[in-house]
Coordinates of C-alpha atoms in Angstrom, one line a residue:
Chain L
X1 CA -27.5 3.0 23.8
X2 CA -29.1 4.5 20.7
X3 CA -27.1 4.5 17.4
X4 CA -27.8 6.5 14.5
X5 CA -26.8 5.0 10.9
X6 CA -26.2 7.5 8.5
X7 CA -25.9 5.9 5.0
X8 CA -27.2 6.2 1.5
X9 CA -26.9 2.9 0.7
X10 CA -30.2 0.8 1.2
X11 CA -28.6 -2.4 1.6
X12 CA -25.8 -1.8 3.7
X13 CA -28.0 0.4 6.0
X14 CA -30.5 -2.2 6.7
X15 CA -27.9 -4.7 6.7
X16 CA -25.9 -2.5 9.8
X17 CA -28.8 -1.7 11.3
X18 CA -29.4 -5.7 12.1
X19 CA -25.9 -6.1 13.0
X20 CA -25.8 -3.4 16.2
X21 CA -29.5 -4.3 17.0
X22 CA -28.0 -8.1 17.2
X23 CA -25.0 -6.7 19.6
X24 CA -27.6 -4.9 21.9
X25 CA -27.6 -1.2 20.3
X26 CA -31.1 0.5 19.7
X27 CA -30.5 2.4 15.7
X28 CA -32.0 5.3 14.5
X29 CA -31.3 5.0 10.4
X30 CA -32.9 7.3 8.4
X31 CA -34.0 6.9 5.0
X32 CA -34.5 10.6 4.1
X33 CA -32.0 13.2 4.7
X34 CA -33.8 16.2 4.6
X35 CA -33.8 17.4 8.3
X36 CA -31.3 15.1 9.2
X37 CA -29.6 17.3 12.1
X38 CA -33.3 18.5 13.4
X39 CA -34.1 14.2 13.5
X40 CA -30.8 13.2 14.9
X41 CA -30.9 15.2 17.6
X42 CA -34.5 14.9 18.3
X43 CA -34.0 11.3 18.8
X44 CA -31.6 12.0 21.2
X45 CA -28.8 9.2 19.9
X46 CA -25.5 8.6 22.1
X47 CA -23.5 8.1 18.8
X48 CA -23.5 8.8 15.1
X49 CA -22.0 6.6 12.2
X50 CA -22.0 9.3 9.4
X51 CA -20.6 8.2 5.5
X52 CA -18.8 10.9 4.5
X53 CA -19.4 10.1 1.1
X54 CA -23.2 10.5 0.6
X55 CA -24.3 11.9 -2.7
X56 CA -27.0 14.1 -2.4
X57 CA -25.8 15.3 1.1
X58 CA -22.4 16.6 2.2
X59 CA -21.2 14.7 4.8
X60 CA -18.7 16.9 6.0
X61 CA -21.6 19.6 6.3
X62 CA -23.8 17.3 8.0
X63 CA -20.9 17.2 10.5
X64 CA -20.3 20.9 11.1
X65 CA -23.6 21.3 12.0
X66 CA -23.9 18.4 14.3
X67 CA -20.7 20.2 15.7
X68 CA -22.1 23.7 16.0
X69 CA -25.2 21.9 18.2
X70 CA -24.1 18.9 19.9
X71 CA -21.2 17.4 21.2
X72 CA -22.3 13.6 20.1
X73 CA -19.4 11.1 19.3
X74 CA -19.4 10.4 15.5
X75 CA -17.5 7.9 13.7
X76 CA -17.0 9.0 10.1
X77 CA -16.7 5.7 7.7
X78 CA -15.7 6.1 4.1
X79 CA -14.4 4.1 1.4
X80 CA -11.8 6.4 0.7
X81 CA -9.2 5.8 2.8
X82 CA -6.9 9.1 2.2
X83 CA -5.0 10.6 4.5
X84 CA -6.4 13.7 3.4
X85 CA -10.3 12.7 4.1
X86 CA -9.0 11.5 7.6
X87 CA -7.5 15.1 8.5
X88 CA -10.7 16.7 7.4
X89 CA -12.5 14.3 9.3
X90 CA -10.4 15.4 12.8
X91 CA -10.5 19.4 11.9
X92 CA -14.3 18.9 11.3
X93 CA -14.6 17.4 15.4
X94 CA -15.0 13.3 14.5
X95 CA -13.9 11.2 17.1
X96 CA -13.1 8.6 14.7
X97 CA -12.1 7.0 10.9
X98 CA -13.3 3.9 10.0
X99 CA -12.5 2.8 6.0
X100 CA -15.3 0.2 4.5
X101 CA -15.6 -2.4 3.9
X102 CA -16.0 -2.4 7.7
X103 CA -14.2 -4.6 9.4
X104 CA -16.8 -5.6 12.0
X105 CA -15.1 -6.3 15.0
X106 CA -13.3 -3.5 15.0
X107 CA -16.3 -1.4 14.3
X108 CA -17.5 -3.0 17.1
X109 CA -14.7 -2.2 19.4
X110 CA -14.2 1.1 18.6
X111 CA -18.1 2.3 19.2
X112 CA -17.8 0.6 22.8
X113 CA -14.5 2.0 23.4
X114 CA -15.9 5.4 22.5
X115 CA -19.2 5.1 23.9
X116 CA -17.3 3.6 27.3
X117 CA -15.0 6.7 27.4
X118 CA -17.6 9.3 26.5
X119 CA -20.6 8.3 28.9
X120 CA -18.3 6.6 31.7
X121 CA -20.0 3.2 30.6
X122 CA -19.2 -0.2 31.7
X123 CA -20.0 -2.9 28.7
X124 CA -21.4 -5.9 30.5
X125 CA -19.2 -7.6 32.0
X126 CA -21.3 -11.2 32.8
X127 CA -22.6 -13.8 31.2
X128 CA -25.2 -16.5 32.5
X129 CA -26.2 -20.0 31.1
X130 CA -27.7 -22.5 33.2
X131 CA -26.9 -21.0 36.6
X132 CA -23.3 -20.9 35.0
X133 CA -21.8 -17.1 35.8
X134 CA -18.8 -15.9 33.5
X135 CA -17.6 -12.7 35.3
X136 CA -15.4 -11.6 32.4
X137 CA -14.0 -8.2 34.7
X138 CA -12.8 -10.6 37.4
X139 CA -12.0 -13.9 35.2
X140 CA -13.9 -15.7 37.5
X141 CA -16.3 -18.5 36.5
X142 CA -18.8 -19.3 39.5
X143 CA -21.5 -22.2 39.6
X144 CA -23.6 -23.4 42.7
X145 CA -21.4 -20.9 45.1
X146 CA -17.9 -22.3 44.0
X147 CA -16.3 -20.5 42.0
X148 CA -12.6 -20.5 40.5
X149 CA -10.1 -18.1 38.7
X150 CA -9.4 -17.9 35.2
X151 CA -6.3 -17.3 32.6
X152 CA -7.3 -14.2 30.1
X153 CA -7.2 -17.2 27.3
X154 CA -9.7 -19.5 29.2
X155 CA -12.0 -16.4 29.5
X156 CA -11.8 -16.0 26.2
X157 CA -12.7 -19.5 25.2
X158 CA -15.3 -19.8 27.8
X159 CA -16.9 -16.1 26.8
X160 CA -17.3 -17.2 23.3
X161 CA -18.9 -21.2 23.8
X162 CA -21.6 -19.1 26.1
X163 CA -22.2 -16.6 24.0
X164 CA -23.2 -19.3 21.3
X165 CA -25.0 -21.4 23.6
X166 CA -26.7 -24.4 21.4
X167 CA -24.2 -24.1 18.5
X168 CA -21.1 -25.7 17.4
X169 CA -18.0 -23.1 17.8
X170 CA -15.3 -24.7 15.6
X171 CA -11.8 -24.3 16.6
X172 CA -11.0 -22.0 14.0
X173 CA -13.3 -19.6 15.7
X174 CA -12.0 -20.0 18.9
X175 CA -8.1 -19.3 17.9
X176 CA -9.5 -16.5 15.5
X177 CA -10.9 -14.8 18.7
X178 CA -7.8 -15.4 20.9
X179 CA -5.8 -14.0 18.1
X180 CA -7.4 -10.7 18.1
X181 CA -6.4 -10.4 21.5
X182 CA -3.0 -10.1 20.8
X183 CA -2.9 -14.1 21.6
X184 CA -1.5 -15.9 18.4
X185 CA -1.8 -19.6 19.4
X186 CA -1.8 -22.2 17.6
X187 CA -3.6 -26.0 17.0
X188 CA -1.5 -27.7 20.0
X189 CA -2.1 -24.3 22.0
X190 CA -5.5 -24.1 22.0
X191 CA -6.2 -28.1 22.4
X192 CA -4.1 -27.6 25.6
X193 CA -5.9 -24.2 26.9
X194 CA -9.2 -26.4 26.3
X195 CA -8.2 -29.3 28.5
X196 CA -6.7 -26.8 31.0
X197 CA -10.5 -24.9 31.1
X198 CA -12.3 -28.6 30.9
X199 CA -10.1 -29.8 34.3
X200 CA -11.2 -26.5 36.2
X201 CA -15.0 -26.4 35.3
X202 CA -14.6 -30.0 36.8
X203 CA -13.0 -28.7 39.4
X204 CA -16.3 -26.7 40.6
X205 CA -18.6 -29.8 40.0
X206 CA -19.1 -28.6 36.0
X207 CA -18.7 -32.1 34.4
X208 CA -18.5 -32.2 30.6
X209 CA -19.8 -28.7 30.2
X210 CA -18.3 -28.1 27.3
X211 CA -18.6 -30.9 24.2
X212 CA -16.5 -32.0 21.7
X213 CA -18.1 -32.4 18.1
X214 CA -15.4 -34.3 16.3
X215 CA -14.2 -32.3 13.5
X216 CA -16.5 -29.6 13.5
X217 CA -15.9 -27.8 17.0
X218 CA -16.9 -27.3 20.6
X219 CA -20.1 -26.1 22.5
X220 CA -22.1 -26.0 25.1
Chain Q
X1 CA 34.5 17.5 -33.5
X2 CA 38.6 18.5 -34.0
X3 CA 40.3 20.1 -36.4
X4 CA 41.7 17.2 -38.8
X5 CA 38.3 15.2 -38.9
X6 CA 37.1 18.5 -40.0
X7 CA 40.0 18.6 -42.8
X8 CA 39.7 15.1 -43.8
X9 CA 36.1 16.3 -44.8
X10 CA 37.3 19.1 -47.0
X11 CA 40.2 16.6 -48.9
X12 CA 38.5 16.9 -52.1
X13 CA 39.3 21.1 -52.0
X14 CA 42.3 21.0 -50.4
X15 CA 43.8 18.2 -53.3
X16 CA 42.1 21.1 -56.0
X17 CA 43.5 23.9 -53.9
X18 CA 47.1 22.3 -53.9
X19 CA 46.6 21.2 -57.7
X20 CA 46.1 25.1 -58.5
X21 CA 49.0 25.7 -56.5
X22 CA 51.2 23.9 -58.4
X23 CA 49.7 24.9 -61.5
X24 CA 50.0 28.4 -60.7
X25 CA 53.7 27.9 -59.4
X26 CA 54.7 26.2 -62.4
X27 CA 52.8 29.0 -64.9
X28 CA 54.7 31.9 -62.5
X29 CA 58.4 29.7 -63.1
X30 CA 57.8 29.2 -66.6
X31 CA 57.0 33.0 -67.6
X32 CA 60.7 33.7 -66.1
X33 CA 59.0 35.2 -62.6
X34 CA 61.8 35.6 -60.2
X35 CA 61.7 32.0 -57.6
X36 CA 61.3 34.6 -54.6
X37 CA 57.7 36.3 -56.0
X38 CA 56.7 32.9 -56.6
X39 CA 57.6 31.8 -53.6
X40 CA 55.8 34.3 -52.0
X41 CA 53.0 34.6 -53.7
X42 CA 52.9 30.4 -53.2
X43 CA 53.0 30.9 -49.5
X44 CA 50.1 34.1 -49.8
X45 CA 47.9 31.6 -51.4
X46 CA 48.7 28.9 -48.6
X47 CA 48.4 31.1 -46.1
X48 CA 44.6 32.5 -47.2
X49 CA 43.2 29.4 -47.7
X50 CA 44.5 28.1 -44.3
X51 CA 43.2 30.9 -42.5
X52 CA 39.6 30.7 -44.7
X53 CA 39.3 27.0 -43.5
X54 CA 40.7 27.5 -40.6
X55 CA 37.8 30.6 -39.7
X56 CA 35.3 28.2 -40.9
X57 CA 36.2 25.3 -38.6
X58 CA 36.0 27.5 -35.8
X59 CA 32.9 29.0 -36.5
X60 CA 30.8 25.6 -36.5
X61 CA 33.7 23.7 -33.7
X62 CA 31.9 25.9 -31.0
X63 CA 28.3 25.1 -31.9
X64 CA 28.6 21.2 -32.3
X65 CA 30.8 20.7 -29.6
X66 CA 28.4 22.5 -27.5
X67 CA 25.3 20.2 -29.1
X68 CA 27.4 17.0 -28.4
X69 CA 28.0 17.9 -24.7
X70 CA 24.0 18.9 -24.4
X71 CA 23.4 15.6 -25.8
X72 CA 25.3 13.7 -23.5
X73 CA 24.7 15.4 -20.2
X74 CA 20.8 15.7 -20.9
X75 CA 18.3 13.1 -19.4
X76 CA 15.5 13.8 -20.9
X77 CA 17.1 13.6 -24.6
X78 CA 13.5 14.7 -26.2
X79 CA 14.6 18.6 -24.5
X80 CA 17.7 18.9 -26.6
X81 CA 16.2 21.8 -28.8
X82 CA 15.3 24.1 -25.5
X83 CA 19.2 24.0 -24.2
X84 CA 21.1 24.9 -27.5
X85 CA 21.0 28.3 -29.4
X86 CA 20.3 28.8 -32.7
X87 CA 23.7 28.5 -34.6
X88 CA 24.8 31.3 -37.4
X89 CA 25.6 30.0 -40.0
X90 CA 22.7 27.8 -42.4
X91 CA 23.9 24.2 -42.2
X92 CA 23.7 24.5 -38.2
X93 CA 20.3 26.5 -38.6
X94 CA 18.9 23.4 -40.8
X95 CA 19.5 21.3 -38.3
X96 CA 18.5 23.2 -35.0
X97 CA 14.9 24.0 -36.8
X98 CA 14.7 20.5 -37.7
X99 CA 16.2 19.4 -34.1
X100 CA 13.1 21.7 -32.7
X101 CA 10.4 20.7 -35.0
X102 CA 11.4 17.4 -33.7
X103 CA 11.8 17.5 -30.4
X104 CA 8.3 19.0 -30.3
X105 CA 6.2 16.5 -32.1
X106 CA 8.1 13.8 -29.4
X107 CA 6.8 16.2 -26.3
X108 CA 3.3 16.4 -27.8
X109 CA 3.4 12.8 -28.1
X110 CA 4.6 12.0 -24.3
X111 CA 1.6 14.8 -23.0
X112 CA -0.8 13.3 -24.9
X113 CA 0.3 9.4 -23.1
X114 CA 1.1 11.3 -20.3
X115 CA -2.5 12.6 -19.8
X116 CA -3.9 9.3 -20.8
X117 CA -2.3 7.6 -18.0
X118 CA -3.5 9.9 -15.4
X119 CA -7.0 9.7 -16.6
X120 CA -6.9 6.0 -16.2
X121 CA -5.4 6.3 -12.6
X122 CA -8.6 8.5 -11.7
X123 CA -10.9 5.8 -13.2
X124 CA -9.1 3.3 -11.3
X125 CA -9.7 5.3 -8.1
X126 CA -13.3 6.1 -8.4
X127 CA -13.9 2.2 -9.4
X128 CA -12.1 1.3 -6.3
X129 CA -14.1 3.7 -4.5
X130 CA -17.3 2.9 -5.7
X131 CA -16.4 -1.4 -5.6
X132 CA -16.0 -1.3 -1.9
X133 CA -19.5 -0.7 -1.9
X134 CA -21.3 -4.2 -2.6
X135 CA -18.3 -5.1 -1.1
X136 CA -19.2 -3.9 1.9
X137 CA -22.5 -4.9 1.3
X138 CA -21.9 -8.7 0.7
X139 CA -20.0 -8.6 4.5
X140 CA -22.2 -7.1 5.8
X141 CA -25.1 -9.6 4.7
X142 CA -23.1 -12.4 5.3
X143 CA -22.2 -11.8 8.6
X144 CA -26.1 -11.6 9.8
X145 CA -26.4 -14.7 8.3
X146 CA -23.8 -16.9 9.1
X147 CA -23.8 -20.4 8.2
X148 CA -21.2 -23.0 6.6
X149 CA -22.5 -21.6 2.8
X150 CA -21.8 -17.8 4.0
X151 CA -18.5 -18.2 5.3
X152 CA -17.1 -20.2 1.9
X153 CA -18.6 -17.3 0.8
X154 CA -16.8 -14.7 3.0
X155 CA -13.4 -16.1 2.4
X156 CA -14.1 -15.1 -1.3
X157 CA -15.5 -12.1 -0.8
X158 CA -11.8 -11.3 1.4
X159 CA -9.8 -12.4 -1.8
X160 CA -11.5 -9.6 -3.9
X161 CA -10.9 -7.1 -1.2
X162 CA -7.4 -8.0 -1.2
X163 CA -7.4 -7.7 -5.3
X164 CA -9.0 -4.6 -5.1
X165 CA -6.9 -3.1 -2.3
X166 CA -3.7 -4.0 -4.4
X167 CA -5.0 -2.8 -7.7
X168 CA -5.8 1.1 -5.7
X169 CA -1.9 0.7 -4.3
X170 CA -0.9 -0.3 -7.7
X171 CA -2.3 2.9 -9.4
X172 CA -1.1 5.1 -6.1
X173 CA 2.4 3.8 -6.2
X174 CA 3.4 6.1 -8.9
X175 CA 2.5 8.9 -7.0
X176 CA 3.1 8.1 -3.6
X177 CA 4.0 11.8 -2.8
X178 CA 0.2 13.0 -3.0
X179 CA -0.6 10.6 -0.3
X180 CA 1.6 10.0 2.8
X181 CA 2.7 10.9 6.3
X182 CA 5.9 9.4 7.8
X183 CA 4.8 9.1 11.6
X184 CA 6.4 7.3 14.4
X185 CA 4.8 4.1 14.4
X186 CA 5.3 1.3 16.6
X187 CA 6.9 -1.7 15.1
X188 CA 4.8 -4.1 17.3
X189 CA 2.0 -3.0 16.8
X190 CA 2.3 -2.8 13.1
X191 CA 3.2 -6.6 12.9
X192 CA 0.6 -7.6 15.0
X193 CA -2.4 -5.4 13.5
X194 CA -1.4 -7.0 9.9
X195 CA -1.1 -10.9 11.8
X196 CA -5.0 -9.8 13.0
X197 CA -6.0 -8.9 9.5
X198 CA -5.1 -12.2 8.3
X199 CA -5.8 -14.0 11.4
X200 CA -8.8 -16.2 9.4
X201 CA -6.7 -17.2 6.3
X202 CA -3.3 -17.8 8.6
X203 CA -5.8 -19.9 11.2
X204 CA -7.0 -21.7 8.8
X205 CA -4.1 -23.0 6.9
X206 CA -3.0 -23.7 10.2
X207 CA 0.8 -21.4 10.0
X208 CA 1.4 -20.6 13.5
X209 CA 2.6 -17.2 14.1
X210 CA 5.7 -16.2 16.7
X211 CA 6.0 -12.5 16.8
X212 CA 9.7 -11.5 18.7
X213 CA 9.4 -7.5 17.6
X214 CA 9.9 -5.1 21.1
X215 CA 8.1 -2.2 21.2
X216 CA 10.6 0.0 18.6
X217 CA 9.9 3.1 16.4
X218 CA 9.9 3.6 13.1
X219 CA 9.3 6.4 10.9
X220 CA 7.0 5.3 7.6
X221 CA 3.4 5.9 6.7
X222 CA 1.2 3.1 8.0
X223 CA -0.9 2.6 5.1
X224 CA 2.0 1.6 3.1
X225 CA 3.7 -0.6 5.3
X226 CA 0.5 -1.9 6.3
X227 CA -0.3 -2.9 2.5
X228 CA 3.6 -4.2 2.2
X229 CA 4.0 -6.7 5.4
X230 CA 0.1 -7.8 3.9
X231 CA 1.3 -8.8 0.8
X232 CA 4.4 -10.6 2.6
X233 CA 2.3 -12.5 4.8
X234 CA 0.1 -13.3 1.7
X235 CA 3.2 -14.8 0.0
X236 CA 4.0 -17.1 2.7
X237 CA 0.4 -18.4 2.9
X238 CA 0.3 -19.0 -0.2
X239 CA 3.8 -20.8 -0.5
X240 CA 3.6 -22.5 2.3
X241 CA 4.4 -25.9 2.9
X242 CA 4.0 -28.7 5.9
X243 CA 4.0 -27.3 9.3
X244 CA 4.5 -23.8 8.3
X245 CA 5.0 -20.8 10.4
X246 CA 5.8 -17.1 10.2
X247 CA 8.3 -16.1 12.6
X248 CA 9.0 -11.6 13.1
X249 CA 11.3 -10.7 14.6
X250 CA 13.7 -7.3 14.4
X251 CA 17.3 -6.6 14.8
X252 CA 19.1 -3.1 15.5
X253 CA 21.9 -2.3 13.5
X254 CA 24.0 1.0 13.3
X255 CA 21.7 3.4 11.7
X256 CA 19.1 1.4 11.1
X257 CA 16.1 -1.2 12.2
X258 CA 15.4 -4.7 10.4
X259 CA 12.3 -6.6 10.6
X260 CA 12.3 -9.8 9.5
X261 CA 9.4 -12.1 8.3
X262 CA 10.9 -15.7 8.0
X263 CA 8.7 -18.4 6.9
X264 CA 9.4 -22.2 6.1
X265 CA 7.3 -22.3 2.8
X266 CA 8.6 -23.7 -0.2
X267 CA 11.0 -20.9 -0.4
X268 CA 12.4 -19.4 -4.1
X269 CA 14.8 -21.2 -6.2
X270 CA 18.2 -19.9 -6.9
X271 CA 17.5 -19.2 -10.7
X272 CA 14.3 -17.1 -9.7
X273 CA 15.3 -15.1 -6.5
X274 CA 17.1 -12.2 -8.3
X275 CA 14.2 -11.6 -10.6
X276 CA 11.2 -11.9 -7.9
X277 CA 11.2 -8.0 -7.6
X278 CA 10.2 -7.7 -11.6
X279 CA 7.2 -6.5 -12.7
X280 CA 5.0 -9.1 -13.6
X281 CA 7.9 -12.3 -12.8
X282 CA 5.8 -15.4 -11.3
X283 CA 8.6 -17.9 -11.4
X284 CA 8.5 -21.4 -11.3
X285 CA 6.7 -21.0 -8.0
X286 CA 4.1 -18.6 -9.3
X287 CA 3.1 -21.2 -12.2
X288 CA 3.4 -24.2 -10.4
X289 CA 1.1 -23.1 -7.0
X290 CA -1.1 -20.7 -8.1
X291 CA -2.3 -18.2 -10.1
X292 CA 0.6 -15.1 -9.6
X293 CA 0.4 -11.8 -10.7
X294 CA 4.1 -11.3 -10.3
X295 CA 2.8 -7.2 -8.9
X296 CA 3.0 -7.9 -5.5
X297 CA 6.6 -8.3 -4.8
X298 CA 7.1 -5.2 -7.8
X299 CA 5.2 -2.7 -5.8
X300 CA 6.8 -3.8 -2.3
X301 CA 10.0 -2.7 -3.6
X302 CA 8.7 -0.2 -5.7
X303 CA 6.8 1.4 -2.5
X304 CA 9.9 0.7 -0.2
X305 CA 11.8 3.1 -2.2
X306 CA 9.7 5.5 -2.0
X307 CA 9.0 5.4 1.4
X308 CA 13.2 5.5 2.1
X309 CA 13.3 1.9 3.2
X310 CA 15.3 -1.0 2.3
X311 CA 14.2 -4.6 1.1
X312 CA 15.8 -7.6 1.1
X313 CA 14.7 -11.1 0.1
X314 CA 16.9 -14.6 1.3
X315 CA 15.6 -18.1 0.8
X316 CA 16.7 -20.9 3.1
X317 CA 14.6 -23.3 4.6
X318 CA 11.7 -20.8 3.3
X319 CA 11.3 -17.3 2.8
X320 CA 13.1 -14.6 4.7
X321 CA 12.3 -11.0 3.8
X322 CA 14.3 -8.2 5.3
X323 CA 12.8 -4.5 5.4
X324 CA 15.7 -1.8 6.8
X325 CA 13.9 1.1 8.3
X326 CA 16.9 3.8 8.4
X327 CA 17.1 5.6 12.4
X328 CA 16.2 9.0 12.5
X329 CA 13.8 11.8 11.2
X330 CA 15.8 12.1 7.8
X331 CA 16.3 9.2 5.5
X332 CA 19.1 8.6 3.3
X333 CA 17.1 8.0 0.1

């Protein structure tokens, strides 16, 4: 999935760029804006970040054309966050509004919800480690041909140790994560959920898979 | 202004008048002129003068009763000169030119502070605008480089979001009218989408959260509420105490929806909670915890009124704070 980036601002293109590429997204960000509908579309991207606010460049005419050509998703991100700029923004054909300072996760969520809606996509929905399998659509964890179910919470905790496979999750993490799943537990909560997790990975021969670092967190 | 104030003023006349009088009565008697002319000519004299003062009293009466009841019935006291007329006869017109000469140079004065201000609120805009730049920025860096250093670092860089965020509200919330849409919003949703903005700060001072709100509608621009519950949730955190926690829930009354945030913080002493909506009040909380800028409670109220909503603030056991949301399309405001 190509993403194109664009933004005025050296800094916070680069510094975007290495945050989809990290997440799995290819990024098209260019640096001059002097054909930028005739590049965009010749690199063929499936979505467009566009700041509205560029200085040179008129956003919102940068959108019209896009419009008058292609039907490409594009987010608009600004800093103003006006009610006015987010009408605009809908008349001119965006899909979306996002105000800066980006909130990253929810940048996040909202290209794969669009990108998932648009091109009929399925994010991936498994993770591997060590002949470990995550399957995050089923909330089943198999290893070795056994397999067992999983509460939405245990996913969540298990999705996020193998994801950062090698490094220390701290518990703060782990809560802040459950949290933005509409999942507000707390210290007792999540010490519970953990032992929960720990007893059924035992259960399918997965002995002290996950560690505990005293004061600092969990991993794997 | 009434008729024997107005008398009392002309004493000094009426005692020479009367003096005259008698003078001339005792002249006419004297000079052997029959008691009947005098007495008539007496009652002629009386009768003039009466009528003279009289004519006079009701010439001004009319336009000074009519400047005292301007006076009082007009708000905006600096506008007296437009309402009233020009008076006929020259006291009164000493007066209304120097009323008008005066009123103006107060008008001149208010547009030139009044154009001042708004200049400063567009500065403040376009700074907040061009701030969450390197704001954006530092986040951005930091979270392709996360370590233990960076997210000290990212915590900070949250704290001047938040100052910047309530310093564009803060310039915005005397003109709230440019800038919102009541929608339906869902209460829920609202509470929880401000819980997940603060989920790292709330997490980490380790304040469990129980939200009890059902799925109700409300009618209020989100931005503003947003920004309000924010700076609610901010309070608790930062007055928290051992064990804390944040409790939401809601309760329906008659014409109208209440959320309320309870927390079991430290709560607000009896002396200060009556004053905690002032501009610019910390308290003995504020000095003793932290660093207040006694604007955050100020512009929740401030904004609640102008969004037709209702707030509340109780302390027992904690903090509770009690936003109304009034039922149906039109508020009562």
């Amino acid at each position: 999935m190509k993403i194109a980036i664009i933004e005025d601002d050296n800094k916070i293109r680069n510094e975007l760029s290495q945050f989809l590429i990290k997440y799995g997204y290819d990024v098209f960000a260019p640096e001059n804006f002097k054909n930028l509908v005739s590049d965009v579309l010749h690199e063929k991207v499936q979505l467009i970040l566009l700041d509205i606010n560029l200085p040179v460049y008129d956003g919102y005419y940068f959108c019209r054309e896009i419009r008058k050509i292609s039907n490409v998703p594009i987010i608009i991100v600004t800093s103003r966050a006006s009610d006015v700029d987010e009408l605009m923004s809908m008349h001119l054909g965006a899909d979306d509004f996002v105000t800066k300072p980006y909130n990253l996760q929810i940048l996040l969520a909202r290209i794969s919800s669009i990108l998932k809606r648009v091109y009929h996509l399925e994010i991936p929905q498994e993770i591997t480690y060590n002949g470990v399998t995550l399957d995050i659509s089923k909330s089943i964890v198999s290893f070795n041909d056994r397999e067992i179910e999983l509460t939405k919470n245990e996913v969540k905790i298990l999705n996020i140790l193998m994801k950062n496979i090698g490094k220390i999750v701290p518990r703060d993490e782990i809560m802040n994560e459950l949290w933005q799943s509409d999942e507000f537990v707390d210290d007792n909560t999540l010490t519970v959920n953990i032992n929960r997790l720990r007893k059924k990975l035992e259960s399918i021969e997965l002995d002290n898979f996950i560690i505990t670092k005293r004061g600092q967190g969990y991993l794997i | 202004m009434n008729f024997i104030r107005f008398l009392k003023d002309k004493i000094a006349i009426i005692t020479i008048i009367i003096l005259a009088l008698v003078f001339i009565a005792v002249l006419l008697l004297l000079t052997k002129v029959n008691t009947y002319v005098v007495f008539f000519v007496l009652l002629t004299l009386i009768g003039v003068t009466t009528a003279c003062l009289y004519y006079e009293y009701f010439k001004k009466a009319s336009f000074y009763k009519n400047l005292i009841k301007a006076t009082n019935e007009l708000d905006k006291k600096y506008l007296l000169s437009e309402i009233i007329n020009s008076p006929d006869f020259f006291e009164g017109e000493i007066l209304y030119d120097t009323l008008k000469i005066s009123n103006k140079a107060m008008n001149d004065e208010i547009s030139v502070y009044k154009l001042a201000m708004e200049e400063y609120r567009e500065y403040i805009e376009t700074w907040v605008h061009e701030i969450k730049t390197p704001i954006s920025s530092s986040l951005l860096i930091l979270e392709n480089n996360q370590n233990e250093i960076t997210k000290s670092l990212q915590e900070e860089i949250d704290k001047i979001n938040k100052f910047v965020e309530q310093a564009l509200f803060y310039s915005r919330s005397n003109t709230v009218e440019k800038d919102y849409i009541i929608k339906e919003c869902n209460l829920k949703d609202i509470v929880k989408n401000c819980v997940k903005r603060n989920s790292k700060m709330l997490i980490k001072n380790k304040i469990s959260v129980d939200i009890k709100v059902c799925d109700t509608l409300v009618f209020t621009d989100k931005k503003w509420i947003d920004f309000i519950i924010n700076q609610i949730i901010n309070n608790s955190i930062k007055y928290k105490s051992e064990n804390s926690y944040i409790k939401f829930f809601a309760k329906e009354n008659k014409n109208s929806i209440s959320l309320y945030i309870k927390d079991n913080g430290i709560g607000i002493p009896k002396q200060d909670i009556s004053r905690v909506f002032e501009k610019g009040f910390t308290g003995e909380n504020g000095r003793l915890f932290s660093k207040s800028t006694g604007i955050g409670l100020y512009l929740c109220k401030k904004l609640c009124g102008k969004l037709g909503l209702k707030i509340n603030i109780f302390s027992e056991n904690g903090t509770t704070v009690e936003i109304v949301f009034p039922m149906g399309k039109l508020t009562n405001l």
